[in-house]
Short mmCIF file of C-alpha atoms in Angstrom, two decimals:
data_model
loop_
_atom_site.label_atom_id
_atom_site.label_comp_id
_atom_site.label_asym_id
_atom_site.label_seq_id
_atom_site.Cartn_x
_atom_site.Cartn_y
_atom_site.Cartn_z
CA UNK A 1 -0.88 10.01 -16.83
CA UNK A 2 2.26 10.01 -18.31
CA UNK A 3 4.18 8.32 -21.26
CA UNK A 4 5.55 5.56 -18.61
CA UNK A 5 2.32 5.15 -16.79
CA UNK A 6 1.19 3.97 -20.58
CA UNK A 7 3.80 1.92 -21.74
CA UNK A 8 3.53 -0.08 -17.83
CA UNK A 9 -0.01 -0.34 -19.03
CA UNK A 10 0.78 -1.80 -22.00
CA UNK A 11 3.23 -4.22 -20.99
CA UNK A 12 1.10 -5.87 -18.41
CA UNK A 13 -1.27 -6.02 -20.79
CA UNK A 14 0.79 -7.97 -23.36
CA UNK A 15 2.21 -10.20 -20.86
CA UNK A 16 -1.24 -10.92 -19.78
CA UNK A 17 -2.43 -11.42 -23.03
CA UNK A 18 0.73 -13.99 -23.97
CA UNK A 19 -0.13 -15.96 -21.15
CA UNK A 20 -3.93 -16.46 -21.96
CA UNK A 21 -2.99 -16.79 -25.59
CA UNK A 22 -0.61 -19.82 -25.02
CA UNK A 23 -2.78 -22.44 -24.76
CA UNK A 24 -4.54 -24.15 -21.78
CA UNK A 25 -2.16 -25.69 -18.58
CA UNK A 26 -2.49 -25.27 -14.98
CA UNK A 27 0.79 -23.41 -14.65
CA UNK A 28 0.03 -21.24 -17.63
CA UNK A 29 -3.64 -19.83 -16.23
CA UNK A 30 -2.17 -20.23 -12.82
CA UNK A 31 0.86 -17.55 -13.87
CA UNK A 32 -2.43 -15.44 -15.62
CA UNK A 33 -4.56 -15.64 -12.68
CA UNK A 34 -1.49 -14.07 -10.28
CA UNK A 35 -0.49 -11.27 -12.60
CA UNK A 36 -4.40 -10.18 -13.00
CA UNK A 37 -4.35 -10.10 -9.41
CA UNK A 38 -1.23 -8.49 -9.38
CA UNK A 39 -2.83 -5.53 -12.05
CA UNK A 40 -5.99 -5.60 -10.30
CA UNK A 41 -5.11 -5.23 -6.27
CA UNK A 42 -3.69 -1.71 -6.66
CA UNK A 43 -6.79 -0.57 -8.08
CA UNK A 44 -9.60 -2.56 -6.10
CA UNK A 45 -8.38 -1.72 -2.67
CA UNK A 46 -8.31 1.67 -2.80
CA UNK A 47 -11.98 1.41 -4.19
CA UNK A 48 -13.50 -0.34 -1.50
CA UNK A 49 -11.72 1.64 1.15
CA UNK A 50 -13.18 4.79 -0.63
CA UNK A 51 -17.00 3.11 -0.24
CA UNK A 52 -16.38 2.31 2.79
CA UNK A 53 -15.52 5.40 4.25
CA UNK A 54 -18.50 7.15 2.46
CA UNK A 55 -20.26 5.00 3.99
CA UNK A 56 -19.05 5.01 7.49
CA UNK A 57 -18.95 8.78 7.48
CA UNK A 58 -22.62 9.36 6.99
CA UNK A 59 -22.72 6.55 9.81
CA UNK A 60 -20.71 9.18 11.98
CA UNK A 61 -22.85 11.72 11.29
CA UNK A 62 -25.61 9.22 12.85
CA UNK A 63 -23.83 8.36 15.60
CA UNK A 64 -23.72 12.07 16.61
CA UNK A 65 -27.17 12.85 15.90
CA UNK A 66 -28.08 10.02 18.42
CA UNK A 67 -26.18 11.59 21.25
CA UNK A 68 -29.12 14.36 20.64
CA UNK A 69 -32.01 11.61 21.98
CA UNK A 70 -34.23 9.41 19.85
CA UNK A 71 -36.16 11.36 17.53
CA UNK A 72 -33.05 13.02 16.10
CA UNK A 73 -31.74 9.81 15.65
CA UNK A 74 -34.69 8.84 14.10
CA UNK A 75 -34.39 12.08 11.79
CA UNK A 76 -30.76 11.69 10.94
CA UNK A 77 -32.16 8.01 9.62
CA UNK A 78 -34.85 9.18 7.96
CA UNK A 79 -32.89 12.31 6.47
CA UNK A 80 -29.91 10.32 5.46
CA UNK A 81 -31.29 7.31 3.90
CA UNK A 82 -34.63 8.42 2.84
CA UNK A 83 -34.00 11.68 1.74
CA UNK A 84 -30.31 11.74 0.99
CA UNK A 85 -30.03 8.14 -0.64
CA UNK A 86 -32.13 9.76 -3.82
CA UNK A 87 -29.69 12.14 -4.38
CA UNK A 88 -27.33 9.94 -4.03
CA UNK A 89 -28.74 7.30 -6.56
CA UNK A 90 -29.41 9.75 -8.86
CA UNK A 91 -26.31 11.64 -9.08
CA UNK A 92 -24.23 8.46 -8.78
CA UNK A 93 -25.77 6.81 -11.69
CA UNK A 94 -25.66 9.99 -13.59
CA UNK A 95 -21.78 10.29 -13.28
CA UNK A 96 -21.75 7.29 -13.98
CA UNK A 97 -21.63 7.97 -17.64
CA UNK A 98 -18.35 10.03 -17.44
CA UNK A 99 -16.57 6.39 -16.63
CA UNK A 100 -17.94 4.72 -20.03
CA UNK A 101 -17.43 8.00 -22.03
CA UNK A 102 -13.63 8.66 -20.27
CA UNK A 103 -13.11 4.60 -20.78
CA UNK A 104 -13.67 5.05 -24.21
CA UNK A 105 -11.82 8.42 -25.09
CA UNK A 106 -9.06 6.92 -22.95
CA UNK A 107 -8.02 3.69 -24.73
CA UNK A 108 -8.91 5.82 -27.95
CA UNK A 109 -5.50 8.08 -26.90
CA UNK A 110 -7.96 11.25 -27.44
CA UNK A 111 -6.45 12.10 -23.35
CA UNK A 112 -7.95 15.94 -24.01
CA UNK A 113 -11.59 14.63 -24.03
CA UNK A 114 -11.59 13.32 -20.45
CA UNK A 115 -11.17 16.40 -18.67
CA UNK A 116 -14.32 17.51 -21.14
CA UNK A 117 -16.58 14.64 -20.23
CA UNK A 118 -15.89 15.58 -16.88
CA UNK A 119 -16.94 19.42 -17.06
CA UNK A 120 -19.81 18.56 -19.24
CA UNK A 121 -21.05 15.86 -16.49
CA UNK A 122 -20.67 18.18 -13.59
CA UNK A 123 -22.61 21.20 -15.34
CA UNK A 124 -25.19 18.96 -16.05
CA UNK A 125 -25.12 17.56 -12.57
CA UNK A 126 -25.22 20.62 -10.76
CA UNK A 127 -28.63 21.60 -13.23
CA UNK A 128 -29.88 18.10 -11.91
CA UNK A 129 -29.41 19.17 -8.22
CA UNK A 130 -31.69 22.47 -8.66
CA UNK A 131 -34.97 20.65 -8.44
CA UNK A 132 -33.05 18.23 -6.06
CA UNK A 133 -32.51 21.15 -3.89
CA UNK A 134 -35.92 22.22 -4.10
CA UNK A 135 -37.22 18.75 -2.73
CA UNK A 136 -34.94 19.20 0.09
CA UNK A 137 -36.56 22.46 1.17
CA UNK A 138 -39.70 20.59 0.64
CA UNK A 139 -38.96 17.67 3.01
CA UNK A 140 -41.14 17.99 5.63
CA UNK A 141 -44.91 18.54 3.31
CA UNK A 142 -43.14 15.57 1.10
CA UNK A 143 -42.25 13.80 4.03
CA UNK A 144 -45.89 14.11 5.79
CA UNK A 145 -47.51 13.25 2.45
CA UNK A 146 -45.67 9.85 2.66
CA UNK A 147 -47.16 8.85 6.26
CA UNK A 148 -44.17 9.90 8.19
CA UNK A 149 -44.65 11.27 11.78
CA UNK A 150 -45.26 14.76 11.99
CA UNK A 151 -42.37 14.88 14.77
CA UNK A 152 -40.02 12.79 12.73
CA UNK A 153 -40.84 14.41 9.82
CA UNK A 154 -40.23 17.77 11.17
CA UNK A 155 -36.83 16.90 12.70
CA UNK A 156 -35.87 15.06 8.96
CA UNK A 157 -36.48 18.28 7.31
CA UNK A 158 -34.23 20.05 9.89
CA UNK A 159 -31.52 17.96 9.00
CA UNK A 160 -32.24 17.80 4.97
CA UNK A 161 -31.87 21.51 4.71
CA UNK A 162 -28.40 21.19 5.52
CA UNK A 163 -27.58 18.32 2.99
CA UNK A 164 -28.51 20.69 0.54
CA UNK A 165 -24.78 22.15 -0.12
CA UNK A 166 -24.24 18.18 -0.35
CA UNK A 167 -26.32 17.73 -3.34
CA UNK A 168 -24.05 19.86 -5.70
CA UNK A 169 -20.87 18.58 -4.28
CA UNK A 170 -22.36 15.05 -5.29
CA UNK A 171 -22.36 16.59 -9.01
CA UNK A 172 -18.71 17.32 -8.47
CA UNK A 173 -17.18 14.71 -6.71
CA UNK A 174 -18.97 11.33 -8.80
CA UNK A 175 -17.76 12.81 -12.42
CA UNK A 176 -14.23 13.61 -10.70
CA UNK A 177 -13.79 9.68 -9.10
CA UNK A 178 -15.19 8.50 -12.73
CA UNK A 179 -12.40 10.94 -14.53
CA UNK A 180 -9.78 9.25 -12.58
CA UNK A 181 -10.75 5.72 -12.25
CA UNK A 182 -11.10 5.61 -16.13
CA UNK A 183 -7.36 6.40 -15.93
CA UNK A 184 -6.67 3.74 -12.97
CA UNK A 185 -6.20 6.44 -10.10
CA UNK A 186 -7.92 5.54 -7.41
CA UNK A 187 -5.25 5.79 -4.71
CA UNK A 188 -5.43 9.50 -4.11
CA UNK A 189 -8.89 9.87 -3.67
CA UNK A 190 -8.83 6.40 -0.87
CA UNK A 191 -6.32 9.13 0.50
CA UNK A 192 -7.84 12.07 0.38
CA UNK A 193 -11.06 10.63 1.74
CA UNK A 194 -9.39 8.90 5.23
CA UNK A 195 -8.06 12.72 5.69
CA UNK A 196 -11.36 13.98 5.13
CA UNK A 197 -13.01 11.41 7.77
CA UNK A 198 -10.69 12.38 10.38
CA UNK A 199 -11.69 16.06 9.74
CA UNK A 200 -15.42 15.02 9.50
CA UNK A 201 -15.13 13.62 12.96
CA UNK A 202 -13.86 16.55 14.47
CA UNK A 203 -15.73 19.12 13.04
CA UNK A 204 -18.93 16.95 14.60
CA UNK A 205 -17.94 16.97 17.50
CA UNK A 206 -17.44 20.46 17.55
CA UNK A 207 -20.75 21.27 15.74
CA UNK A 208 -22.65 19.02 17.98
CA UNK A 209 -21.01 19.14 21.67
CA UNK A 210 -19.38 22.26 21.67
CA UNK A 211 -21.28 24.81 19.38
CA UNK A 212 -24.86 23.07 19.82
CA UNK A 213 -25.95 23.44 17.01
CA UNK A 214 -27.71 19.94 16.43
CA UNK A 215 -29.36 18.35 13.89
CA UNK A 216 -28.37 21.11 11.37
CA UNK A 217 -25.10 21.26 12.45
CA UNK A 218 -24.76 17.90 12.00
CA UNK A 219 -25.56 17.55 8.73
CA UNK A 220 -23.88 21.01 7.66
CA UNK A 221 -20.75 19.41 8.56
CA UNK A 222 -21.37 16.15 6.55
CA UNK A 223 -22.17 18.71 3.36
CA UNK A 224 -18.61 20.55 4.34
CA UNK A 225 -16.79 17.26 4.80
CA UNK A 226 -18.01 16.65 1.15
CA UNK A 227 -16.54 19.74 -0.49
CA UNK A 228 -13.19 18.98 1.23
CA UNK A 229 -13.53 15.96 -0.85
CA UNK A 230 -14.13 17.22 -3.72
CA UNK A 231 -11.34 20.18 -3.56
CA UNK A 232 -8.52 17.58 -3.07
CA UNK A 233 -9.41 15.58 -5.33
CA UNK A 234 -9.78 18.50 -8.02
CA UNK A 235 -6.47 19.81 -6.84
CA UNK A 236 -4.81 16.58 -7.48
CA UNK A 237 -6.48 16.83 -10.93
CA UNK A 238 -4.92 20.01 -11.71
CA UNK A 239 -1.95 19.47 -10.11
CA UNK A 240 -0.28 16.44 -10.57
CA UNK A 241 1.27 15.35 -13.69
CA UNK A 242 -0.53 11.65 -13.75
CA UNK A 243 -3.39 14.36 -15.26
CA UNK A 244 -1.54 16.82 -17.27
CA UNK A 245 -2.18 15.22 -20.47
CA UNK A 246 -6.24 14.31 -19.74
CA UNK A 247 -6.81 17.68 -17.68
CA UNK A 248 -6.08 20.93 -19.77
CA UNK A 249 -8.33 23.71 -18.60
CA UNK A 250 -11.67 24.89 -18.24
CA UNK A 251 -13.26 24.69 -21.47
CA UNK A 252 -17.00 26.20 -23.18
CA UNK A 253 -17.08 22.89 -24.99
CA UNK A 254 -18.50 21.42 -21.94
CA UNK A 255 -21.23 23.37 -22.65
CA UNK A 256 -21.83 21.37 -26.08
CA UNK A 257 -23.94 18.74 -26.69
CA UNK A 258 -25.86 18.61 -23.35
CA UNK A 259 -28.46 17.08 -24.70
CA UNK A 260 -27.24 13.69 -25.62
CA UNK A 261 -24.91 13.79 -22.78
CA UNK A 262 -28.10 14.01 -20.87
CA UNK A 263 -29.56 10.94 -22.56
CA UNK A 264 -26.53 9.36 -21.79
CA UNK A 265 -26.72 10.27 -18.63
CA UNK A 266 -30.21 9.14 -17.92
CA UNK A 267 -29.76 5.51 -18.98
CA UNK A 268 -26.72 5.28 -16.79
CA UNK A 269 -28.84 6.68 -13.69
CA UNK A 270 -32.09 3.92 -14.40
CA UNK A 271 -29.42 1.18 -14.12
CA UNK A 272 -27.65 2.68 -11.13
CA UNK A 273 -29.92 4.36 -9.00
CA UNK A 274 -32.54 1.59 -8.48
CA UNK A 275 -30.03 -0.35 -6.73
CA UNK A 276 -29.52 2.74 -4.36
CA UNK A 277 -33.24 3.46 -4.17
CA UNK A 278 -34.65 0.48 -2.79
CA UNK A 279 -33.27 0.78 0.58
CA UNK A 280 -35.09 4.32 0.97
CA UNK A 281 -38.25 2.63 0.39
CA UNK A 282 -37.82 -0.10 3.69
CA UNK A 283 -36.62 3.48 5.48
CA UNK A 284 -40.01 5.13 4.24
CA UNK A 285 -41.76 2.38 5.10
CA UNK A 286 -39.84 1.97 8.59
CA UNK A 287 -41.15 5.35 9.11
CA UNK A 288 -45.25 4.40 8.74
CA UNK A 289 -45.04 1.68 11.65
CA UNK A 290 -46.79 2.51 14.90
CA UNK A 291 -43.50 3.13 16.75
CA UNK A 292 -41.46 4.53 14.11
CA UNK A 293 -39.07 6.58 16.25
CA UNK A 294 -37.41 2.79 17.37
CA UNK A 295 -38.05 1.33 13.88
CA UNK A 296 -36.07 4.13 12.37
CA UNK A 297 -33.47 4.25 15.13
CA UNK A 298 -33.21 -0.17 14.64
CA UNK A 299 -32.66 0.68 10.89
CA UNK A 300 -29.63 2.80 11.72
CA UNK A 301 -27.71 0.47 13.88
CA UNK A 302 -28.42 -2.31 11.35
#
């Protein structure tokens, strides 16, 4: 961001503050209320569209499964949300912590220490998605030891081995958002993400109709649409000059202090996750009724 973007900061921010410092008046809040919505519009619309897409393209990568029959349906449920949503807690509450840290170093003017908050995060994300990974290859024994149906349970594991590649672009792409919405850009990636969905779709269709490769294709291609993600949003990083000054190179000081970044880290992830988490347990327990193949499949559509 560069010397302008601040100073527009800035004066919005006085002007804001003069208003709310006046004194009371219907006008007077009335003129506060518009320009907050005026500061706040450019930067909360591009965040839901961003959730939203996330969460309509693992809803893609549902609908496709279900053109496979009902079981892999059923799997694509049980992989996604009962498998996947852990990961997805976890990693999303642990990145988290970049957006208090970057918050902080941002309004402090120290711009250089963003782009190492965000290297530090992602190395210790990508550590965090080892054992993750190892789970995944683990599904199915997990999976049975839960109740699941040994059918269902066979098919989830199918299509968690090839959210594995999505795990670690998780502990890219959550630090990266955080890094930029702590500078208020969140345009690019709302951008970058409808591209990606349109290229998600495709490469489905062609994993699932035209190369047959099912289940694991499916899910491949969710894992690939995820890297896409997180390689335009890292070239913007690097590219454009909204980053030059928080964004300066690769850097062994990301390496330093891991420890209490993990802490950090941790805290962040209790608060986050368990929001996350407690739809995977009605999937789990979706999974342990006596028809669980349309119990699952219901749990989809809803």
């Amino acid at each position: 961001m560069g010397p302008g973007d601040h100073a527009g900061v800035r004066s919005a921010d006085g002007r804001l503050e003069a208003l709310l410092s006046g004194g009371g008046g219907a006008r007077r809040m009335a003129s506060a209320a518009a320009l907050e919505l005026r500061l706040l519009a450019p930067l909360a619309a591009p965040a839901v569209v961003v959730y939203m897409l996330i969460i309509v393209m693992s809803s893609a990568t549902q609908i496709f499964c279900g053109q496979l029959g009902n079981v892999q349906l059923a799997a694509a449920s049980l992989g996604n949300n009962g498998i996947q949503v852990f990961a997805y807690g976890l990693m999303l509450g642990m990145g988290s912590a970049v957006e208090t840290l970057c918050g902080q170093a941002y309004g402090a003017e120290k711009y250089e220490m963003l782009g190492v908050y965000l290297q530090r995060s992602t190395v210790l994300l990508m550590a965090t998605g080892v054992p993750l990974a190892a789970m995944y290859a683990f599904s199915e024994p997990i999976l049975l030891l839960l109740g699941q149906s040994p059918e269902i349970a066979g098919a989830a594991a199918e299509f968690a081995y090839g959210l594995i590649p999505q795990i670690f672009a998780y502990a890219a792409n959550f630090p990266i958002q955080k890094f930029l919405q702590a500078q208020s850009i969140v345009a690019p990636s709302a951008y970058i993400l409808t591209a990606s969905m349109a290229l998600h779709v495709a490469m489905s269709w062609v994993a699932v109709y035209r190369l047959g490769l099912g289940l694991l294709g499916a899910s491949l291609t969710l894992s690939l649409t995820w890297w896409v993600l997180v390689a335009g949003q890292f070239a913007y990083i690097v590219l454009s000059p909204r980053c030059r000054e928080t964004w300066t190179g690769f850097t062994w000081a990301a390496f330093a202090d891991l420890a209490g970044f993990a802490k950090l880290s941790a805290a962040s992830a209790v608060m986050l996750a368990l929001e996350v988490w407690y739809f995977q347990v009605l999937i789990l327990l979706a999974g342990m009724l006596p028809d669980p193949q349309i119990a699952l499949d219901s749990l989809t559509v809803w």
